[in-house]
Amino acid sequence: MAKKLLAAAAALLLLLLLAAAAPALASSSSSSSPGSANLTATPTAYEMVERYGFPRGILPEGVESYVLRPDGSFEVHLSGDGGGDGNGGGGDCEFRVGDGGAYLLRYGRRVAGVAMEGSIRSLEGVSVKVLFAWLGIGRVDRAGDDLRFFVGPLSAAFPLANFADCPRCRCGFDCDTAAAAAAAVIAAS
């Protein structure tokens, strides 16, 4: 349940960790689609992930740009079409994860932090809704083939294999099921 949620959050964080290993990339790169071809010398966020041996699914679809500074601080900007619902979403990228969609994950339009070898610290802009509260994911560490996500003093580890696909805003990892459920609700009204 929580594994898919944290896996999605880790996706974004791993990109930044990997980018920190290449300080020469202190520039911006545009990419609105994880499958888009890049004709410039600067790799897209999704290409950065693959260049370092990670699946592109560590990032949600809709990355518009990213900036990585020589000191490891970074910003990732997502498109504003995340389907905010008027309850604080405001265009943020939200989608359900976990068994039966038990958790709601939110990537803000701006995600920032500091990437170091094997770790992303001071993370801002990624949170998970647990019961009635939004909790910020503040740190992600990589240990071998696992990612460990920290929400305050609590942490959970998930295998890298959970990041094979890029989640989509509003429907997450299984958009076909989400679309069928929405159609069923409309038909019942």
PDB file of C-alpha atoms in Angstrom:
ATOM      1  CA  MET A   1       0.000   0.000   0.000  1.00  0.00           C
ATOM      2  CA  ALA A   2       2.452   2.592   1.198  1.00  0.00           C
ATOM      3  CA  LYS A   3       5.090   1.016  -1.017  1.00  0.00           C
ATOM      4  CA  LYS A   4       3.629   2.391  -4.276  1.00  0.00           C
ATOM      5  CA  LEU A   5       3.165   5.802  -2.670  1.00  0.00           C
ATOM      6  CA  LEU A   6       6.687   6.053  -1.482  1.00  0.00           C
ATOM      7  CA  ALA A   7       7.929   4.490  -4.688  1.00  0.00           C
ATOM      8  CA  ALA A   8       6.434   7.336  -6.686  1.00  0.00           C
ATOM      9  CA  ALA A   9       7.928   9.948  -4.383  1.00  0.00           C
ATOM     10  CA  ALA A  10      11.268   8.217  -4.586  1.00  0.00           C
ATOM     11  CA  ALA A  11      11.127   8.461  -8.328  1.00  0.00           C
ATOM     12  CA  LEU A  12      11.446  12.200  -8.289  1.00  0.00           C
ATOM     13  CA  LEU A  13      14.041  12.120  -5.582  1.00  0.00           C
ATOM     14  CA  LEU A  14      16.274   9.594  -7.319  1.00  0.00           C
ATOM     15  CA  LEU A  15      16.406  11.751 -10.410  1.00  0.00           C
ATOM     16  CA  LEU A  16      17.783  14.555  -8.346  1.00  0.00           C
ATOM     17  CA  LEU A  17      20.276  12.305  -6.604  1.00  0.00           C
ATOM     18  CA  LEU A  18      21.571  11.076  -9.911  1.00  0.00           C
ATOM     19  CA  ALA A  19      21.745  14.550 -11.336  1.00  0.00           C
ATOM     20  CA  ALA A  20      23.890  15.623  -8.388  1.00  0.00           C
ATOM     21  CA  ALA A  21      26.570  13.235  -9.591  1.00  0.00           C
ATOM     22  CA  ALA A  22      26.949  15.410 -12.691  1.00  0.00           C
ATOM     23  CA  PRO A  23      27.565  19.004 -11.510  1.00  0.00           C
ATOM     24  CA  ALA A  24      28.120  20.106 -15.089  1.00  0.00           C
ATOM     25  CA  LEU A  25      24.372  19.967 -15.542  1.00  0.00           C
ATOM     26  CA  ALA A  26      23.762  23.245 -13.740  1.00  0.00           C
ATOM     27  CA  SER A  27      21.191  24.238 -16.324  1.00  0.00           C
ATOM     28  CA  SER A  28      17.551  23.810 -17.238  1.00  0.00           C
ATOM     29  CA  SER A  29      16.061  21.132 -19.417  1.00  0.00           C
ATOM     30  CA  SER A  30      12.547  20.904 -20.807  1.00  0.00           C
ATOM     31  CA  SER A  31      10.523  17.758 -21.130  1.00  0.00           C
ATOM     32  CA  SER A  32       6.763  17.477 -21.036  1.00  0.00           C
ATOM     33  CA  SER A  33       6.653  13.806 -21.878  1.00  0.00           C
ATOM     34  CA  PRO A  34       8.766  10.987 -20.493  1.00  0.00           C
ATOM     35  CA  GLY A  35       8.943   9.455 -23.958  1.00  0.00           C
ATOM     36  CA  SER A  36       9.867  12.605 -25.875  1.00  0.00           C
ATOM     37  CA  ALA A  37      13.067  12.710 -27.880  1.00  0.00           C
ATOM     38  CA  ASN A  38      15.718  15.221 -26.844  1.00  0.00           C
ATOM     39  CA  LEU A  39      17.558  16.948 -29.677  1.00  0.00           C
ATOM     40  CA  THR A  40      19.680  19.191 -27.437  1.00  0.00           C
ATOM     41  CA  ALA A  41      22.883  18.439 -25.554  1.00  0.00           C
ATOM     42  CA  THR A  42      21.153  18.857 -22.185  1.00  0.00           C
ATOM     43  CA  PRO A  43      19.328  15.671 -21.172  1.00  0.00           C
ATOM     44  CA  THR A  44      15.715  15.728 -20.039  1.00  0.00           C
ATOM     45  CA  ALA A  45      14.929  14.761 -16.484  1.00  0.00           C
ATOM     46  CA  TYR A  46      13.718  11.370 -17.730  1.00  0.00           C
ATOM     47  CA  GLU A  47      16.904  10.797 -19.750  1.00  0.00           C
ATOM     48  CA  MET A  48      18.998  11.684 -16.712  1.00  0.00           C
ATOM     49  CA  VAL A  49      17.277   8.916 -14.795  1.00  0.00           C
ATOM     50  CA  GLU A  50      17.973   6.357 -17.522  1.00  0.00           C
ATOM     51  CA  ARG A  51      21.579   7.475 -18.017  1.00  0.00           C
ATOM     52  CA  TYR A  52      22.268   6.521 -14.441  1.00  0.00           C
ATOM     53  CA  GLY A  53      20.571   3.127 -14.641  1.00  0.00           C
ATOM     54  CA  PHE A  54      17.266   4.045 -13.017  1.00  0.00           C
ATOM     55  CA  PRO A  55      13.784   3.595 -14.437  1.00  0.00           C
ATOM     56  CA  ARG A  56      12.092   6.751 -15.661  1.00  0.00           C
ATOM     57  CA  GLY A  57       9.137   5.937 -13.418  1.00  0.00           C
ATOM     58  CA  ILE A  58      10.795   7.707 -10.517  1.00  0.00           C
ATOM     59  CA  LEU A  59       9.258  10.896 -11.944  1.00  0.00           C
ATOM     60  CA  PRO A  60       5.613  11.578 -12.716  1.00  0.00           C
ATOM     61  CA  GLU A  61       4.705  12.601 -16.233  1.00  0.00           C
ATOM     62  CA  GLY A  62       4.704  16.353 -16.756  1.00  0.00           C
ATOM     63  CA  VAL A  63       8.219  17.525 -15.849  1.00  0.00           C
ATOM     64  CA  GLU A  64       8.649  20.871 -17.607  1.00  0.00           C
ATOM     65  CA  SER A  65      12.168  21.707 -16.447  1.00  0.00           C
ATOM     66  CA  TYR A  66      14.794  21.124 -13.830  1.00  0.00           C
ATOM     67  CA  VAL A  67      17.738  23.087 -12.465  1.00  0.00           C
ATOM     68  CA  LEU A  68      20.727  21.546 -10.710  1.00  0.00           C
ATOM     69  CA  ARG A  69      23.257  23.854  -9.087  1.00  0.00           C
ATOM     70  CA  PRO A  70      26.925  22.992  -8.414  1.00  0.00           C
ATOM     71  CA  ASP A  71      26.256  22.768  -4.643  1.00  0.00           C
ATOM     72  CA  GLY A  72      23.700  19.971  -5.227  1.00  0.00           C
ATOM     73  CA  SER A  73      20.613  22.098  -4.625  1.00  0.00           C
ATOM     74  CA  PHE A  74      17.920  21.516  -7.209  1.00  0.00           C
ATOM     75  CA  GLU A  75      14.459  22.464  -8.397  1.00  0.00           C
ATOM     76  CA  VAL A  76      12.132  20.400 -10.562  1.00  0.00           C
ATOM     77  CA  HIS A  77       9.136  22.103 -12.157  1.00  0.00           C
ATOM     78  CA  LEU A  78       6.033  20.137 -13.113  1.00  0.00           C
ATOM     79  CA  SER A  79       3.308  21.263 -15.497  1.00  0.00           C
ATOM     80  CA  GLY A  80       0.311  23.007 -13.984  1.00  0.00           C
ATOM     81  CA  ASP A  81      -2.271  20.573 -15.352  1.00  0.00           C
ATOM     82  CA  GLY A  82      -2.197  18.216 -12.382  1.00  0.00           C
ATOM     83  CA  GLY A  83      -5.909  18.399 -11.757  1.00  0.00           C
ATOM     84  CA  GLY A  84      -6.055  20.293  -8.486  1.00  0.00           C
ATOM     85  CA  ASP A  85      -9.475  19.783  -6.922  1.00  0.00           C
ATOM     86  CA  GLY A  86      -9.946  23.120  -5.180  1.00  0.00           C
ATOM     87  CA  ASN A  87      -8.942  21.585  -1.845  1.00  0.00           C
ATOM     88  CA  GLY A  88      -5.363  22.803  -1.867  1.00  0.00           C
ATOM     89  CA  GLY A  89      -4.303  20.956  -5.009  1.00  0.00           C
ATOM     90  CA  GLY A  90      -4.128  24.118  -7.132  1.00  0.00           C
ATOM     91  CA  GLY A  91      -2.658  22.352 -10.154  1.00  0.00           C
ATOM     92  CA  ASP A  92      -0.334  20.126  -8.142  1.00  0.00           C
ATOM     93  CA  CYS A  93       0.202  16.599  -9.440  1.00  0.00           C
ATOM     94  CA  GLU A  94      -1.909  14.278  -7.299  1.00  0.00           C
ATOM     95  CA  PHE A  95      -2.624  10.595  -7.688  1.00  0.00           C
ATOM     96  CA  ARG A  96      -3.587   7.613  -5.568  1.00  0.00           C
ATOM     97  CA  VAL A  97      -1.138   4.841  -4.797  1.00  0.00           C
ATOM     98  CA  GLY A  98      -0.979   1.733  -2.668  1.00  0.00           C
ATOM     99  CA  ASP A  99      -3.341  -1.200  -2.393  1.00  0.00           C
ATOM    100  CA  GLY A 100      -6.726   0.026  -3.542  1.00  0.00           C
ATOM    101  CA  GLY A 101      -5.450   3.600  -3.848  1.00  0.00           C
ATOM    102  CA  ALA A 102      -5.267   3.975  -0.079  1.00  0.00           C
ATOM    103  CA  TYR A 103      -2.846   6.912  -0.166  1.00  0.00           C
ATOM    104  CA  LEU A 104      -2.924  10.185  -2.054  1.00  0.00           C
ATOM    105  CA  LEU A 105       0.472  11.451  -3.188  1.00  0.00           C
ATOM    106  CA  ARG A 106       1.095  15.069  -4.123  1.00  0.00           C
ATOM    107  CA  TYR A 107       3.973  16.584  -6.066  1.00  0.00           C
ATOM    108  CA  GLY A 108       3.877  20.378  -5.934  1.00  0.00           C
ATOM    109  CA  ARG A 109       4.493  22.307  -9.120  1.00  0.00           C
ATOM    110  CA  ARG A 110       7.932  23.053  -7.641  1.00  0.00           C
ATOM    111  CA  VAL A 111       9.954  20.364  -5.889  1.00  0.00           C
ATOM    112  CA  ALA A 112      13.278  21.342  -4.326  1.00  0.00           C
ATOM    113  CA  GLY A 113      15.996  19.983  -2.095  1.00  0.00           C
ATOM    114  CA  VAL A 114      19.685  19.153  -1.866  1.00  0.00           C
ATOM    115  CA  ALA A 115      21.092  16.112  -3.661  1.00  0.00           C
ATOM    116  CA  MET A 116      24.208  14.389  -2.336  1.00  0.00           C
ATOM    117  CA  GLU A 117      25.802  11.062  -3.194  1.00  0.00           C
ATOM    118  CA  GLY A 118      23.211   8.445  -2.183  1.00  0.00           C
ATOM    119  CA  SER A 119      20.818  10.887  -0.524  1.00  0.00           C
ATOM    120  CA  ILE A 120      18.352  13.706  -1.105  1.00  0.00           C
ATOM    121  CA  ARG A 121      17.834  15.990   1.893  1.00  0.00           C
ATOM    122  CA  SER A 122      15.736  19.028   2.755  1.00  0.00           C
ATOM    123  CA  LEU A 123      13.110  17.887   0.281  1.00  0.00           C
ATOM    124  CA  GLU A 124      10.209  20.265  -0.330  1.00  0.00           C
ATOM    125  CA  GLY A 125       7.122  19.806  -2.472  1.00  0.00           C
ATOM    126  CA  VAL A 126       6.420  16.065  -2.133  1.00  0.00           C
ATOM    127  CA  SER A 127       3.846  14.882   0.395  1.00  0.00           C
ATOM    128  CA  VAL A 128       1.572  11.975   1.197  1.00  0.00           C
ATOM    129  CA  LYS A 129      -1.905  12.141   2.695  1.00  0.00           C
ATOM    130  CA  VAL A 130      -2.195   9.832   5.680  1.00  0.00           C
ATOM    131  CA  LEU A 131      -5.698   9.721   7.109  1.00  0.00           C
ATOM    132  CA  PHE A 132      -6.618  13.423   7.171  1.00  0.00           C
ATOM    133  CA  ALA A 133      -3.178  15.037   7.186  1.00  0.00           C
ATOM    134  CA  TRP A 134      -0.616  15.855   4.510  1.00  0.00           C
ATOM    135  CA  LEU A 135       2.874  14.768   5.613  1.00  0.00           C
ATOM    136  CA  GLY A 136       5.988  15.983   3.819  1.00  0.00           C
ATOM    137  CA  ILE A 137       8.550  13.478   2.575  1.00  0.00           C
ATOM    138  CA  GLY A 138      11.768  15.131   3.729  1.00  0.00           C
ATOM    139  CA  ARG A 139      14.518  12.710   2.756  1.00  0.00           C
ATOM    140  CA  VAL A 140      15.220   9.779   0.453  1.00  0.00           C
ATOM    141  CA  ASP A 141      18.281   7.535   0.715  1.00  0.00           C
ATOM    142  CA  ARG A 142      19.392   4.839  -1.694  1.00  0.00           C
ATOM    143  CA  ALA A 143      20.752   1.585  -0.294  1.00  0.00           C
ATOM    144  CA  GLY A 144      21.628  -0.920  -3.021  1.00  0.00           C
ATOM    145  CA  ASP A 145      18.467  -1.856  -4.900  1.00  0.00           C
ATOM    146  CA  ASP A 146      16.173  -0.157  -2.388  1.00  0.00           C
ATOM    147  CA  LEU A 147      15.015   3.366  -1.670  1.00  0.00           C
ATOM    148  CA  ARG A 148      14.277   4.497   1.872  1.00  0.00           C
ATOM    149  CA  PHE A 149      11.758   7.330   2.298  1.00  0.00           C
ATOM    150  CA  PHE A 150      11.585   9.418   5.439  1.00  0.00           C
ATOM    151  CA  VAL A 151       8.502  11.206   6.760  1.00  0.00           C
ATOM    152  CA  GLY A 152       9.739  12.791   9.954  1.00  0.00           C
ATOM    153  CA  PRO A 153      11.310  10.056  12.098  1.00  0.00           C
ATOM    154  CA  LEU A 154       9.500   7.260  10.225  1.00  0.00           C
ATOM    155  CA  SER A 155      10.849   5.513   7.150  1.00  0.00           C
ATOM    156  CA  ALA A 156      10.001   2.739   4.723  1.00  0.00           C
ATOM    157  CA  ALA A 157      12.091   0.987   2.045  1.00  0.00           C
ATOM    158  CA  PHE A 158      10.925  -0.072  -1.422  1.00  0.00           C
ATOM    159  CA  PRO A 159      12.625  -1.886  -4.316  1.00  0.00           C
ATOM    160  CA  LEU A 160      13.699   0.093  -7.377  1.00  0.00           C
ATOM    161  CA  ALA A 161      11.616  -2.295  -9.509  1.00  0.00           C
ATOM    162  CA  ASN A 162       8.477  -0.483  -8.297  1.00  0.00           C
ATOM    163  CA  PHE A 163       9.406   2.426 -10.579  1.00  0.00           C
ATOM    164  CA  ALA A 164       9.075   0.826 -14.003  1.00  0.00           C
ATOM    165  CA  ASP A 165       6.328   3.215 -15.215  1.00  0.00           C
ATOM    166  CA  CYS A 166       5.864   6.969 -14.842  1.00  0.00           C
ATOM    167  CA  PRO A 167       2.762   7.731 -12.776  1.00  0.00           C
ATOM    168  CA  ARG A 168       0.257  10.193 -14.241  1.00  0.00           C
ATOM    169  CA  CYS A 169      -1.419  13.009 -12.369  1.00  0.00           C
ATOM    170  CA  ARG A 170      -4.942  12.159 -11.217  1.00  0.00           C
ATOM    171  CA  CYS A 171      -4.723   8.444 -12.118  1.00  0.00           C
ATOM    172  CA  GLY A 172      -1.303   7.258 -10.951  1.00  0.00           C
ATOM    173  CA  PHE A 173       0.045   3.950 -12.198  1.00  0.00           C
ATOM    174  CA  ASP A 174      -3.208   2.485 -13.556  1.00  0.00           C
ATOM    175  CA  CYS A 175      -5.009   5.059 -15.688  1.00  0.00           C
ATOM    176  CA  ASP A 176      -7.167   2.456 -17.447  1.00  0.00           C
ATOM    177  CA  THR A 177      -8.740   1.383 -14.152  1.00  0.00           C
ATOM    178  CA  ALA A 178      -9.152   5.016 -13.052  1.00  0.00           C
ATOM    179  CA  ALA A 179     -10.888   5.898 -16.335  1.00  0.00           C
ATOM    180  CA  ALA A 180     -13.214   2.888 -16.067  1.00  0.00           C
ATOM    181  CA  ALA A 181     -14.138   3.825 -12.493  1.00  0.00           C
ATOM    182  CA  ALA A 182     -14.866   7.426 -13.524  1.00  0.00           C
ATOM    183  CA  ALA A 183     -17.029   6.221 -16.425  1.00  0.00           C
ATOM    184  CA  ALA A 184     -18.968   3.939 -14.071  1.00  0.00           C
ATOM    185  CA  VAL A 185     -19.659   6.846 -11.701  1.00  0.00           C
ATOM    186  CA  ILE A 186     -20.860   9.029 -14.581  1.00  0.00           C
ATOM    187  CA  ALA A 187     -23.072   6.246 -15.948  1.00  0.00           C
ATOM    188  CA  ALA A 188     -24.633   5.692 -12.514  1.00  0.00           C
ATOM    189  CA  SER A 189     -25.585   9.378 -12.160  1.00  0.00           C
TER     190      SER A 189
END
